[in-house]
Every structure is written in structure tokens, then in C-alpha cells.
mmCIF file with all atom_site columns, C-alpha atoms in Angstrom:
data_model
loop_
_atom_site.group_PDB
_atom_site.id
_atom_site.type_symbol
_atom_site.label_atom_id
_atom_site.label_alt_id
_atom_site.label_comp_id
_atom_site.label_asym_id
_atom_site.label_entity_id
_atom_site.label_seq_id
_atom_site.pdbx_PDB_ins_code
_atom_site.Cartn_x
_atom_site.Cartn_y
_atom_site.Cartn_z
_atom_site.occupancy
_atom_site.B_iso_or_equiv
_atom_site.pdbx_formal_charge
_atom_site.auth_seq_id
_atom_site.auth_comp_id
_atom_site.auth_asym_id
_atom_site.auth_atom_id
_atom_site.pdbx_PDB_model_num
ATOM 1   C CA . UNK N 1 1   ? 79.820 -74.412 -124.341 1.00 0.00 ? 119 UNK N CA 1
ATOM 2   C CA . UNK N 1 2   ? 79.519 -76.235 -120.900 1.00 0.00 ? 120 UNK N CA 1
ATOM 3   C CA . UNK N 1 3   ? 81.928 -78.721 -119.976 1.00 0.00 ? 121 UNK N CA 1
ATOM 4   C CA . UNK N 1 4   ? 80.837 -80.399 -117.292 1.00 0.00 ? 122 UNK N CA 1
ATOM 5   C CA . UNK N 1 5   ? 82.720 -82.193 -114.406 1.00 0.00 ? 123 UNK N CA 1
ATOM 6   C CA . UNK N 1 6   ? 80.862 -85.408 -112.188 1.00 0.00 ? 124 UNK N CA 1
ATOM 7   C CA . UNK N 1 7   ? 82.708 -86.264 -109.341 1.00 0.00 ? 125 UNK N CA 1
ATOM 8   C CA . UNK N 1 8   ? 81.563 -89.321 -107.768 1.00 0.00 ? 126 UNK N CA 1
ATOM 9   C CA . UNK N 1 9   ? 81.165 -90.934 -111.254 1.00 0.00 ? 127 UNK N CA 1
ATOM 10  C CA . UNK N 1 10  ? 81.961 -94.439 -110.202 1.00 0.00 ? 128 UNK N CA 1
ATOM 11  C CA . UNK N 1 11  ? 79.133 -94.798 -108.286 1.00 0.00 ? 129 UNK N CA 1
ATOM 12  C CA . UNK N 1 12  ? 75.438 -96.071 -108.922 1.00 0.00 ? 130 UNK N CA 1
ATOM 13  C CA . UNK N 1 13  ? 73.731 -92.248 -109.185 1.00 0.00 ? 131 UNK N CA 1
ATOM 14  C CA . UNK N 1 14  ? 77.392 -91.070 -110.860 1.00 0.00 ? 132 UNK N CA 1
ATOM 15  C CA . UNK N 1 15  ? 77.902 -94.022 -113.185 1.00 0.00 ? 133 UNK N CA 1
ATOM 16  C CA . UNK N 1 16  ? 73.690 -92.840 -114.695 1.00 0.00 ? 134 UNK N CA 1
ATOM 17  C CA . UNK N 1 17  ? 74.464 -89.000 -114.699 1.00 0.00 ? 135 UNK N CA 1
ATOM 18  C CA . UNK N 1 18  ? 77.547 -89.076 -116.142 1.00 0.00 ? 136 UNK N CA 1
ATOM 19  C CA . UNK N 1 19  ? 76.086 -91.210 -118.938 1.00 0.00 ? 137 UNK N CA 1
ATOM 20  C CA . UNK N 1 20  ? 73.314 -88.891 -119.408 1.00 0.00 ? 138 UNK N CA 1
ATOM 21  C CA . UNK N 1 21  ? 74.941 -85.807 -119.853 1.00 0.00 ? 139 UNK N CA 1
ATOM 22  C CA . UNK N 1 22  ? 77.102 -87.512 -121.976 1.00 0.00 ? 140 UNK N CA 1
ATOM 23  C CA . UNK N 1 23  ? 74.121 -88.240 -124.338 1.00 0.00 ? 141 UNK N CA 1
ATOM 24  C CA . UNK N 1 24  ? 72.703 -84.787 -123.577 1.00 0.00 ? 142 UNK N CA 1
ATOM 25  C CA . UNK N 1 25  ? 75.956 -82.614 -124.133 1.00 0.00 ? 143 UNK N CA 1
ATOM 26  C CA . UNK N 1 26  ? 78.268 -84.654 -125.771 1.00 0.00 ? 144 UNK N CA 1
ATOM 27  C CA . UNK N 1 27  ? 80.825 -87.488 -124.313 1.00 0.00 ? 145 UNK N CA 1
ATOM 28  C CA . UNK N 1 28  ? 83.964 -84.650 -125.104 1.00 0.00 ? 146 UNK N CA 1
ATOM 29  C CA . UNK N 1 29  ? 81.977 -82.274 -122.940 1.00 0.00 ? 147 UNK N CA 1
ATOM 30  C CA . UNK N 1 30  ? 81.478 -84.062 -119.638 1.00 0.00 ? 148 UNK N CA 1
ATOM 31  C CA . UNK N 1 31  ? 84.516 -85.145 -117.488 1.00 0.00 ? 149 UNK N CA 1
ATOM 32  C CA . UNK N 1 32  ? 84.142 -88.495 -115.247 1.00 0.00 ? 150 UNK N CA 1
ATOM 33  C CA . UNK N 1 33  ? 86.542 -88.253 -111.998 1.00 0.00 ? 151 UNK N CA 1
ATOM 34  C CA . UNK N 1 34  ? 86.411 -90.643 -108.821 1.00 0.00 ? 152 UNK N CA 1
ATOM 35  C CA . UNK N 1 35  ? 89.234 -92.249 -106.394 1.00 0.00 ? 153 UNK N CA 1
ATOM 36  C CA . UNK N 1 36  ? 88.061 -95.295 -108.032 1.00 0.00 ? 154 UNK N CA 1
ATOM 37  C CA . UNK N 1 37  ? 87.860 -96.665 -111.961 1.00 0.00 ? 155 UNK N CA 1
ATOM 38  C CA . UNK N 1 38  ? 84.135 -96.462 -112.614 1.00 0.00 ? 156 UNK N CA 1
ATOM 39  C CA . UNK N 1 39  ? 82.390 -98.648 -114.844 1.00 0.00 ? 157 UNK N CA 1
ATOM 40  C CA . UNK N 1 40  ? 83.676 -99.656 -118.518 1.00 0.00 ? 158 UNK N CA 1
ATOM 41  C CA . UNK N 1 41  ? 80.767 -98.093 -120.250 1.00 0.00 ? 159 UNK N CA 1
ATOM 42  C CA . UNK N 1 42  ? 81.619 -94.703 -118.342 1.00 0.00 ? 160 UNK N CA 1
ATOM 43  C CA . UNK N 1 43  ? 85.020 -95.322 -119.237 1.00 0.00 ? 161 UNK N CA 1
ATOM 44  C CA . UNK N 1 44  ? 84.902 -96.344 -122.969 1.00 0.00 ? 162 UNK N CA 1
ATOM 45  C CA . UNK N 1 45  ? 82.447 -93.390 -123.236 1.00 0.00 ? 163 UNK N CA 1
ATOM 46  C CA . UNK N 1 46  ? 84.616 -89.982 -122.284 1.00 0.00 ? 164 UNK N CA 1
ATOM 47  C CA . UNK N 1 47  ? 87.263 -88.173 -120.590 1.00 0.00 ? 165 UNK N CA 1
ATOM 48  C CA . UNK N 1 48  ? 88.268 -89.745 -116.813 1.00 0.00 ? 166 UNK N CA 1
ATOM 49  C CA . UNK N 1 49  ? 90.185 -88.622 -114.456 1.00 0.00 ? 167 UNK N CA 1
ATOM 50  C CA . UNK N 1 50  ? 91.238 -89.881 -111.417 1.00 0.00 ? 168 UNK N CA 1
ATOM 51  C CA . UNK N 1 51  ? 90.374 -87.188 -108.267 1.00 0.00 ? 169 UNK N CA 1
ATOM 52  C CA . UNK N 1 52  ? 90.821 -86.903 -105.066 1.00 0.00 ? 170 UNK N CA 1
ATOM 53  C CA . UNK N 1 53  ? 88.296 -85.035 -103.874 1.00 0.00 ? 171 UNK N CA 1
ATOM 54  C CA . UNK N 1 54  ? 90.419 -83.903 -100.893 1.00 0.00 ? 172 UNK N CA 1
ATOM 55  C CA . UNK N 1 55  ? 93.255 -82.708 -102.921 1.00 0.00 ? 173 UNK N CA 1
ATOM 56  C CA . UNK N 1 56  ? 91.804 -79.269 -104.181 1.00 0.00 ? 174 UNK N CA 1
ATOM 57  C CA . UNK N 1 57  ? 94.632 -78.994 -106.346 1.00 0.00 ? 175 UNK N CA 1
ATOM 58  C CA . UNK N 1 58  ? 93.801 -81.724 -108.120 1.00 0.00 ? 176 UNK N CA 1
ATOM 59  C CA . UNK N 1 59  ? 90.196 -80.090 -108.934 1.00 0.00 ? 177 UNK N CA 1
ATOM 60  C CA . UNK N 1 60  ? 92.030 -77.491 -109.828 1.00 0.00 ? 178 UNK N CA 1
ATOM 61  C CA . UNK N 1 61  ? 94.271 -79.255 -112.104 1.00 0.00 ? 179 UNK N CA 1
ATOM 62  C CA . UNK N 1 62  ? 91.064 -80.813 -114.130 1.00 0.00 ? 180 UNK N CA 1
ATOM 63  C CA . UNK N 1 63  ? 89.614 -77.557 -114.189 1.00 0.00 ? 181 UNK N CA 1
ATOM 64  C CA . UNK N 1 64  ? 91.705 -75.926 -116.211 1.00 0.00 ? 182 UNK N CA 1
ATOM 65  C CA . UNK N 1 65  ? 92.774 -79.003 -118.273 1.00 0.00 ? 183 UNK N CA 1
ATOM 66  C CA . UNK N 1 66  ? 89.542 -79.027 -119.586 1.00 0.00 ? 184 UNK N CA 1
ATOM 67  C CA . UNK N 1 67  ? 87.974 -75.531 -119.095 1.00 0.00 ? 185 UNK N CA 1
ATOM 68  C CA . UNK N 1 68  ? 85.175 -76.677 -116.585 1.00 0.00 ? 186 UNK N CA 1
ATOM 69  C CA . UNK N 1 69  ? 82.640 -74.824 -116.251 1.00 0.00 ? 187 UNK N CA 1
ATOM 70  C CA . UNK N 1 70  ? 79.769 -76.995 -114.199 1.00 0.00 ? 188 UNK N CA 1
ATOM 71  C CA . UNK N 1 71  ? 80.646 -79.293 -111.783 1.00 0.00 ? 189 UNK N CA 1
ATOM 72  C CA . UNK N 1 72  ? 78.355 -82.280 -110.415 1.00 0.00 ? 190 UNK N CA 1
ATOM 73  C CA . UNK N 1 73  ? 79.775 -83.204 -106.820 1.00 0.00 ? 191 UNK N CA 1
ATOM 74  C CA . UNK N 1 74  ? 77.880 -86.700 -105.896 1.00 0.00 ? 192 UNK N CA 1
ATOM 75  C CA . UNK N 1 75  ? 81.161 -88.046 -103.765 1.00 0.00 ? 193 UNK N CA 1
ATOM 76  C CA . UNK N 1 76  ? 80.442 -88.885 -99.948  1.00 0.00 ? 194 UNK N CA 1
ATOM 77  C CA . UNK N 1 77  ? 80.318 -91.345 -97.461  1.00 0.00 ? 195 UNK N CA 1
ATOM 78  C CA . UNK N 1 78  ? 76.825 -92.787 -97.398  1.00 0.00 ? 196 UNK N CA 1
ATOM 79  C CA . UNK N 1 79  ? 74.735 -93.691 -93.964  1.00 0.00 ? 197 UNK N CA 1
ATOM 80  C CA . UNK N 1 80  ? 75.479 -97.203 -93.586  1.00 0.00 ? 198 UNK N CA 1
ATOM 81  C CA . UNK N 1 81  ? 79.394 -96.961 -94.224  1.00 0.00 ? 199 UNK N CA 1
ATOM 82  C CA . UNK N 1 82  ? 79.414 -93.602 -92.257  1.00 0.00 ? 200 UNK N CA 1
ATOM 83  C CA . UNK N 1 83  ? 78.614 -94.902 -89.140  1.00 0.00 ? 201 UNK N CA 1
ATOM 84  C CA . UNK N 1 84  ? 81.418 -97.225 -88.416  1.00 0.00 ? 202 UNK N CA 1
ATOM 85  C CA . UNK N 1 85  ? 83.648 -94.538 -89.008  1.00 0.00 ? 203 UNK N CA 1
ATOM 86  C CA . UNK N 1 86  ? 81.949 -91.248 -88.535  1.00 0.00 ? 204 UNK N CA 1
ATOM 87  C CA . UNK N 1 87  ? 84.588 -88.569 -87.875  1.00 0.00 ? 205 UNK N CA 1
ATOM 88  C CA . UNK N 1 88  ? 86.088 -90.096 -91.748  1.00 0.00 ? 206 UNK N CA 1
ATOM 89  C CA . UNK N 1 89  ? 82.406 -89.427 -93.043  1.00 0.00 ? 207 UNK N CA 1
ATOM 90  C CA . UNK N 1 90  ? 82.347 -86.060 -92.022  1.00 0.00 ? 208 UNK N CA 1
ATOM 91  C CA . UNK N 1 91  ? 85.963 -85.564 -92.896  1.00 0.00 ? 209 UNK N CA 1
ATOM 92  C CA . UNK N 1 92  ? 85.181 -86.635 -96.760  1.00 0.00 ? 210 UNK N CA 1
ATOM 93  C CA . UNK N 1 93  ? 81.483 -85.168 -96.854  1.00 0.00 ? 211 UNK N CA 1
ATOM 94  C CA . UNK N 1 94  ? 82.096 -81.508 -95.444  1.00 0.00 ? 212 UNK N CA 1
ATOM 95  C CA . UNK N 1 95  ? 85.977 -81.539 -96.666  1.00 0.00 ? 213 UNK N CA 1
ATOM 96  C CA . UNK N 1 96  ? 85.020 -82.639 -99.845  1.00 0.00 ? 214 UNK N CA 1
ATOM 97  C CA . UNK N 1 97  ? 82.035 -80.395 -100.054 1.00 0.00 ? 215 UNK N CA 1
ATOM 98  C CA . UNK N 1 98  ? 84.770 -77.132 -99.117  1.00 0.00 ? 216 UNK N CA 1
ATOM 99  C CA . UNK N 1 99  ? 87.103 -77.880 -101.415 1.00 0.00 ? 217 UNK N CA 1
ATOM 100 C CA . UNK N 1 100 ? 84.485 -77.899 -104.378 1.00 0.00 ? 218 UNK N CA 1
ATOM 101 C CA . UNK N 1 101 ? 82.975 -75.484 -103.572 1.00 0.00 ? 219 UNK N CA 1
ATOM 102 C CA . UNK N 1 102 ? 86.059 -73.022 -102.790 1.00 0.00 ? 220 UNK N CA 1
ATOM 103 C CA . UNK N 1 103 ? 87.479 -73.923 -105.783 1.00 0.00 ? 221 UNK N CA 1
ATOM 104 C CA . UNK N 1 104 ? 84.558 -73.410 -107.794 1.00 0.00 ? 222 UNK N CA 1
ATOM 105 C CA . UNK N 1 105 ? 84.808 -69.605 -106.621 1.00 0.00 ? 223 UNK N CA 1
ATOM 106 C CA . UNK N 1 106 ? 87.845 -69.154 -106.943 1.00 0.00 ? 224 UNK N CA 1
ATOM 107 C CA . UNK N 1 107 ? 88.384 -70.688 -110.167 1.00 0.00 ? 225 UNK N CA 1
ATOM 108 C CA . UNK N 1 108 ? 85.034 -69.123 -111.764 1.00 0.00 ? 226 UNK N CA 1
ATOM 109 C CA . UNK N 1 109 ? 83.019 -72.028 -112.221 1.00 0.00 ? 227 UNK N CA 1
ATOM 110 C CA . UNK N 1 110 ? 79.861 -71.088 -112.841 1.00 0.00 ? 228 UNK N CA 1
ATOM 111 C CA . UNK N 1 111 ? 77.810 -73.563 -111.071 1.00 0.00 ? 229 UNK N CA 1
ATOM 112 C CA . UNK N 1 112 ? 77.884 -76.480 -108.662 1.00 0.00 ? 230 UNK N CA 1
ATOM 113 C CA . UNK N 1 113 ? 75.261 -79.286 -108.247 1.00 0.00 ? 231 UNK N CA 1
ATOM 114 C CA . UNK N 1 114 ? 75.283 -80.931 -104.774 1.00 0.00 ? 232 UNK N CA 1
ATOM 115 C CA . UNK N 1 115 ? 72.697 -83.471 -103.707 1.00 0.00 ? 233 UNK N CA 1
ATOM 116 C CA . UNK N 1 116 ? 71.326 -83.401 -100.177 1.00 0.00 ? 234 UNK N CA 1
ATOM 117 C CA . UNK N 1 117 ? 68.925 -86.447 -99.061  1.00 0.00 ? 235 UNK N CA 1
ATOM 118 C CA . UNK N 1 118 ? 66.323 -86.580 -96.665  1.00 0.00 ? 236 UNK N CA 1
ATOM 119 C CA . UNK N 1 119 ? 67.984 -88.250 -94.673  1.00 0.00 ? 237 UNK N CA 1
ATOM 120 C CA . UNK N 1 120 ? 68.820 -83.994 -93.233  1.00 0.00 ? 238 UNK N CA 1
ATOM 121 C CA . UNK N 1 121 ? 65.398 -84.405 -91.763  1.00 0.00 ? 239 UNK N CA 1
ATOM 122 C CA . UNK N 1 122 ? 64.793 -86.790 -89.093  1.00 0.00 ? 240 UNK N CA 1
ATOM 123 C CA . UNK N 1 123 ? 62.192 -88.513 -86.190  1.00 0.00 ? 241 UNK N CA 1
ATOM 124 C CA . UNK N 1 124 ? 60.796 -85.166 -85.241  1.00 0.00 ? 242 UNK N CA 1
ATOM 125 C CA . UNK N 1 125 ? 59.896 -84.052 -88.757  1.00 0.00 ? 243 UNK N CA 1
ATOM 126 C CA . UNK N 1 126 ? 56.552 -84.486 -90.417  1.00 0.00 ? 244 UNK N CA 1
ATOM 127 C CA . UNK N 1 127 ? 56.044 -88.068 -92.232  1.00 0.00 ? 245 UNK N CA 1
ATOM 128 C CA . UNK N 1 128 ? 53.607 -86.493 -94.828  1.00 0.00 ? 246 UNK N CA 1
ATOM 129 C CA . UNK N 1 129 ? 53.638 -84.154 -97.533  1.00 0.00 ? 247 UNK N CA 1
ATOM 130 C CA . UNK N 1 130 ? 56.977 -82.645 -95.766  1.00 0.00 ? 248 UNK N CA 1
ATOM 131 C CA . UNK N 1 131 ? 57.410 -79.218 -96.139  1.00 0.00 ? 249 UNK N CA 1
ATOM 132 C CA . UNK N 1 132 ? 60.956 -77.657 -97.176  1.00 0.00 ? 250 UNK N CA 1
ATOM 133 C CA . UNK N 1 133 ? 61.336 -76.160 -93.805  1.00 0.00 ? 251 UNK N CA 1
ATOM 134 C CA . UNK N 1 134 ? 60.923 -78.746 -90.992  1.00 0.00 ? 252 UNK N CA 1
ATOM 135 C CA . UNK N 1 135 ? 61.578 -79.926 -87.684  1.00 0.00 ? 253 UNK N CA 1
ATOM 136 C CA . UNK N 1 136 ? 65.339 -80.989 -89.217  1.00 0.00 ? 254 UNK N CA 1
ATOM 137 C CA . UNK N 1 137 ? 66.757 -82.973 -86.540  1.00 0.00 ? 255 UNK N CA 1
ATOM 138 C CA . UNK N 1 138 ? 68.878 -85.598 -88.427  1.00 0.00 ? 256 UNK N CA 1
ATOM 139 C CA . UNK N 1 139 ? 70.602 -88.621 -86.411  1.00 0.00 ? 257 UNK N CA 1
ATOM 140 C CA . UNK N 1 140 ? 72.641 -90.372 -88.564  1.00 0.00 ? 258 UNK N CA 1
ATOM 141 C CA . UNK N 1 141 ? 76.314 -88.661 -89.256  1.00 0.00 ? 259 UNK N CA 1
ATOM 142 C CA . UNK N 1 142 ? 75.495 -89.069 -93.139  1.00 0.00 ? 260 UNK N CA 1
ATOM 143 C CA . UNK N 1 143 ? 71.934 -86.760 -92.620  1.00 0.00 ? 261 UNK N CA 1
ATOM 144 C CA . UNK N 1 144 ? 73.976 -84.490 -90.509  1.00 0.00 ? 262 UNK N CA 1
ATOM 145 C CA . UNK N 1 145 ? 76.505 -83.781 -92.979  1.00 0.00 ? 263 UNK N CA 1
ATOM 146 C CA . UNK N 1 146 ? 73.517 -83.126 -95.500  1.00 0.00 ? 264 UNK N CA 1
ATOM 147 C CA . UNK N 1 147 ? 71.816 -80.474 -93.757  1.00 0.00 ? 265 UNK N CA 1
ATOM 148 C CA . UNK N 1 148 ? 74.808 -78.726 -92.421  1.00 0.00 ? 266 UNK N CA 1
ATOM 149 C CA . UNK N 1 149 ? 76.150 -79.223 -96.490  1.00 0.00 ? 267 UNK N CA 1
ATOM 150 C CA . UNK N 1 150 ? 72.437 -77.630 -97.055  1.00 0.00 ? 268 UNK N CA 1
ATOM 151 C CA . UNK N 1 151 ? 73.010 -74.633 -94.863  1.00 0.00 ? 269 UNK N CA 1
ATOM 152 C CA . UNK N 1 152 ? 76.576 -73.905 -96.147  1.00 0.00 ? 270 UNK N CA 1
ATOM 153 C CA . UNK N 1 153 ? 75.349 -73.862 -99.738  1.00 0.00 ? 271 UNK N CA 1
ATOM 154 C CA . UNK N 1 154 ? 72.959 -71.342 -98.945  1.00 0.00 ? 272 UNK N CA 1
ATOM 155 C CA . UNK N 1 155 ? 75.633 -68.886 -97.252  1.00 0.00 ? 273 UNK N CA 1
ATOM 156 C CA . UNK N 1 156 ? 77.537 -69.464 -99.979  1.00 0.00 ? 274 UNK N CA 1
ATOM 157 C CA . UNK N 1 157 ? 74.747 -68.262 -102.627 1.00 0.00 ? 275 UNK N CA 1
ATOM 158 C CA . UNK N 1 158 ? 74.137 -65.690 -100.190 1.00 0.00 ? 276 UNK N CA 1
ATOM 159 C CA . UNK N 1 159 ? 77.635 -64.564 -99.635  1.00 0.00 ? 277 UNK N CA 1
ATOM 160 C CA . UNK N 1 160 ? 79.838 -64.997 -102.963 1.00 0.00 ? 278 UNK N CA 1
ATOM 161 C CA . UNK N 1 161 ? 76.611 -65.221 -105.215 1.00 0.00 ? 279 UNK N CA 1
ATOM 162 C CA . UNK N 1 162 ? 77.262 -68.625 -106.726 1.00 0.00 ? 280 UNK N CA 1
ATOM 163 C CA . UNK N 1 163 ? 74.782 -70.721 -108.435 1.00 0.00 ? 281 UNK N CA 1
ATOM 164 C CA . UNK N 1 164 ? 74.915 -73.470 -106.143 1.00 0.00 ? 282 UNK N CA 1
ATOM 165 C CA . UNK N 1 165 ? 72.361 -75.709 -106.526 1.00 0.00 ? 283 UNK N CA 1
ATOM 166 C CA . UNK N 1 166 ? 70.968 -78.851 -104.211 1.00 0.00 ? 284 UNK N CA 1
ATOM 167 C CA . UNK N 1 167 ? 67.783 -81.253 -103.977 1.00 0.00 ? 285 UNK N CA 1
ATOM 168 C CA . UNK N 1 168 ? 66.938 -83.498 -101.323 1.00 0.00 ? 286 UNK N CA 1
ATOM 169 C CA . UNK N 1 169 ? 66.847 -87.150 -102.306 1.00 0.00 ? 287 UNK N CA 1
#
């Protein structure tokens, strides 16, 4: 049985996923976790837990509370708010993004799901029908942490085999 973790739930793409995987798998089966309360629906819906994201040992802690197996990780600093404070940004997106994913292999989790935007590619890269490998020259602190997020994902499928798995947005 999958028992699913979304961290980032109390925000606009966390507050929708977490909803629908409750109605897909089951509201006992799908754990909400942010820094912050989410919404009431989320709330009044499932299991929450408050999470740090940069206190692996909290993950940790959730983890084996509830036997996680599949972990959504949708919590970052977003363009706008990243620039006014961007060593912060990178601090939350690439810590954040570390201790998920090292404690996903250490801990056996079978997979992680880790969204990447376009915002990786950037003024040099083609406008139209984009292909997956472009010009990537991101300027914003936000795409930057995507596409070096992108690349670490990959060395970590490569390297530990895990079933990491991003889109671009």
C-alpha cells in the first residue's frame, strides 16, 4: 500500500495534490506536512504534520510514524520572493531538496516527486517547441536552483538508483 507524503501542502499546487491523492488513494494514506497550517479542507481531510523541511530528522520522524513510502516535495522559495533574499532561496531550495532526498535513501523510500519549472531555461533558449535539452542558462536564483535541483536528481538516479522523478512546469 503507498502512503504518500506532500511536503509543501499549504500551498496553491500542494493544497490541489494533496487533495487529489487523497481522493485517489485514500485520505489515511496521504500525509499533508508544511511550516505552515494549510487550508481547512486539507486539514479536515487527513493526517498533517507540521515539517521543517530543513530538519531531516523531522522527515525522518514522519517517515516512520506513518510508513512512507512516496514522497511529493513541492516546498521552495518561488522567483519573486527569492530574489530579495537569494542566498535564503537557495538555502531552502537545494537544502531542502538534500535532505529529501538523502533521507529518502537512506530510509528506503521508494520514490520522490520533485517539480522543476521552466523557469531552469532562460533568454538564450529556444521560445518554441523547446526541446528537453537546451541552451539552459537560467537568471533568476529560483530557475537556478531548478536546473541545478534537475541535474542532482539525475546523479542521484544514476548513482544510488532511486526513482526520482521531476517535470518542468
Amino acid at each position: 500500500m503507498k502512503k504518500i507524503l506532500v511536503i509543501g501542502s499549504a500551498g496553491q499546487i500542494g493544497t490541489d495534490l494533496t487533495l487529489t491523492l487523497r481522493k485517489l488513494f485514500g485520505n489515511e494514506n496521504v500525509v499533508a506536512s508544511d511550516i505552515r497550517y494549510p487550508s481547512d479542507e486539507v486539514l479536515d481531510s487527513g493526517i498533517f504534520e507540521t515539517l521543517n523541511v530543513m530538519k531531516p530528522e523531522q522527515l525522518v520522524e514522519i517517515i516512520y510514524t506513518h510508513n512512507i513510502t512516496e514522497i511529493y516535495h513541492l516546498a521552495a522559495i518561488l522567483s519573486g520572493n527569492a530574489e530579495k533574499d537569494p542566498e535564503f532561496a537557495w538555502n531552502l531550495n537545494m537544502g531542502g531538496l538534500f535532505n529529501v532526498i538523502n533521507v529518502a535513501r537512506d530510509n528506503q523510500v521508494r520514490r520522490v516527486f520533485w517539480p522543476s519549472s521552466i523557469a531552469a531555461f532562460g533568454p538564450n533558449s529556444q521560445k518554441t517547441d523547446t526541446p528537453q535539452y537546451d541552451i539552459m542558462d537560467p537568471t533568476t536564483v529560483y530557475g537556478i536552483s531548478k536546473l541545478a535541483g534537475e541535474r542532482w536528481i539525475e546523479y542521484y538516479n544514476n548513482r544510488y538508483d532511486m526513482d526520482i522523478r521531476s517535470l518542468r512546469y
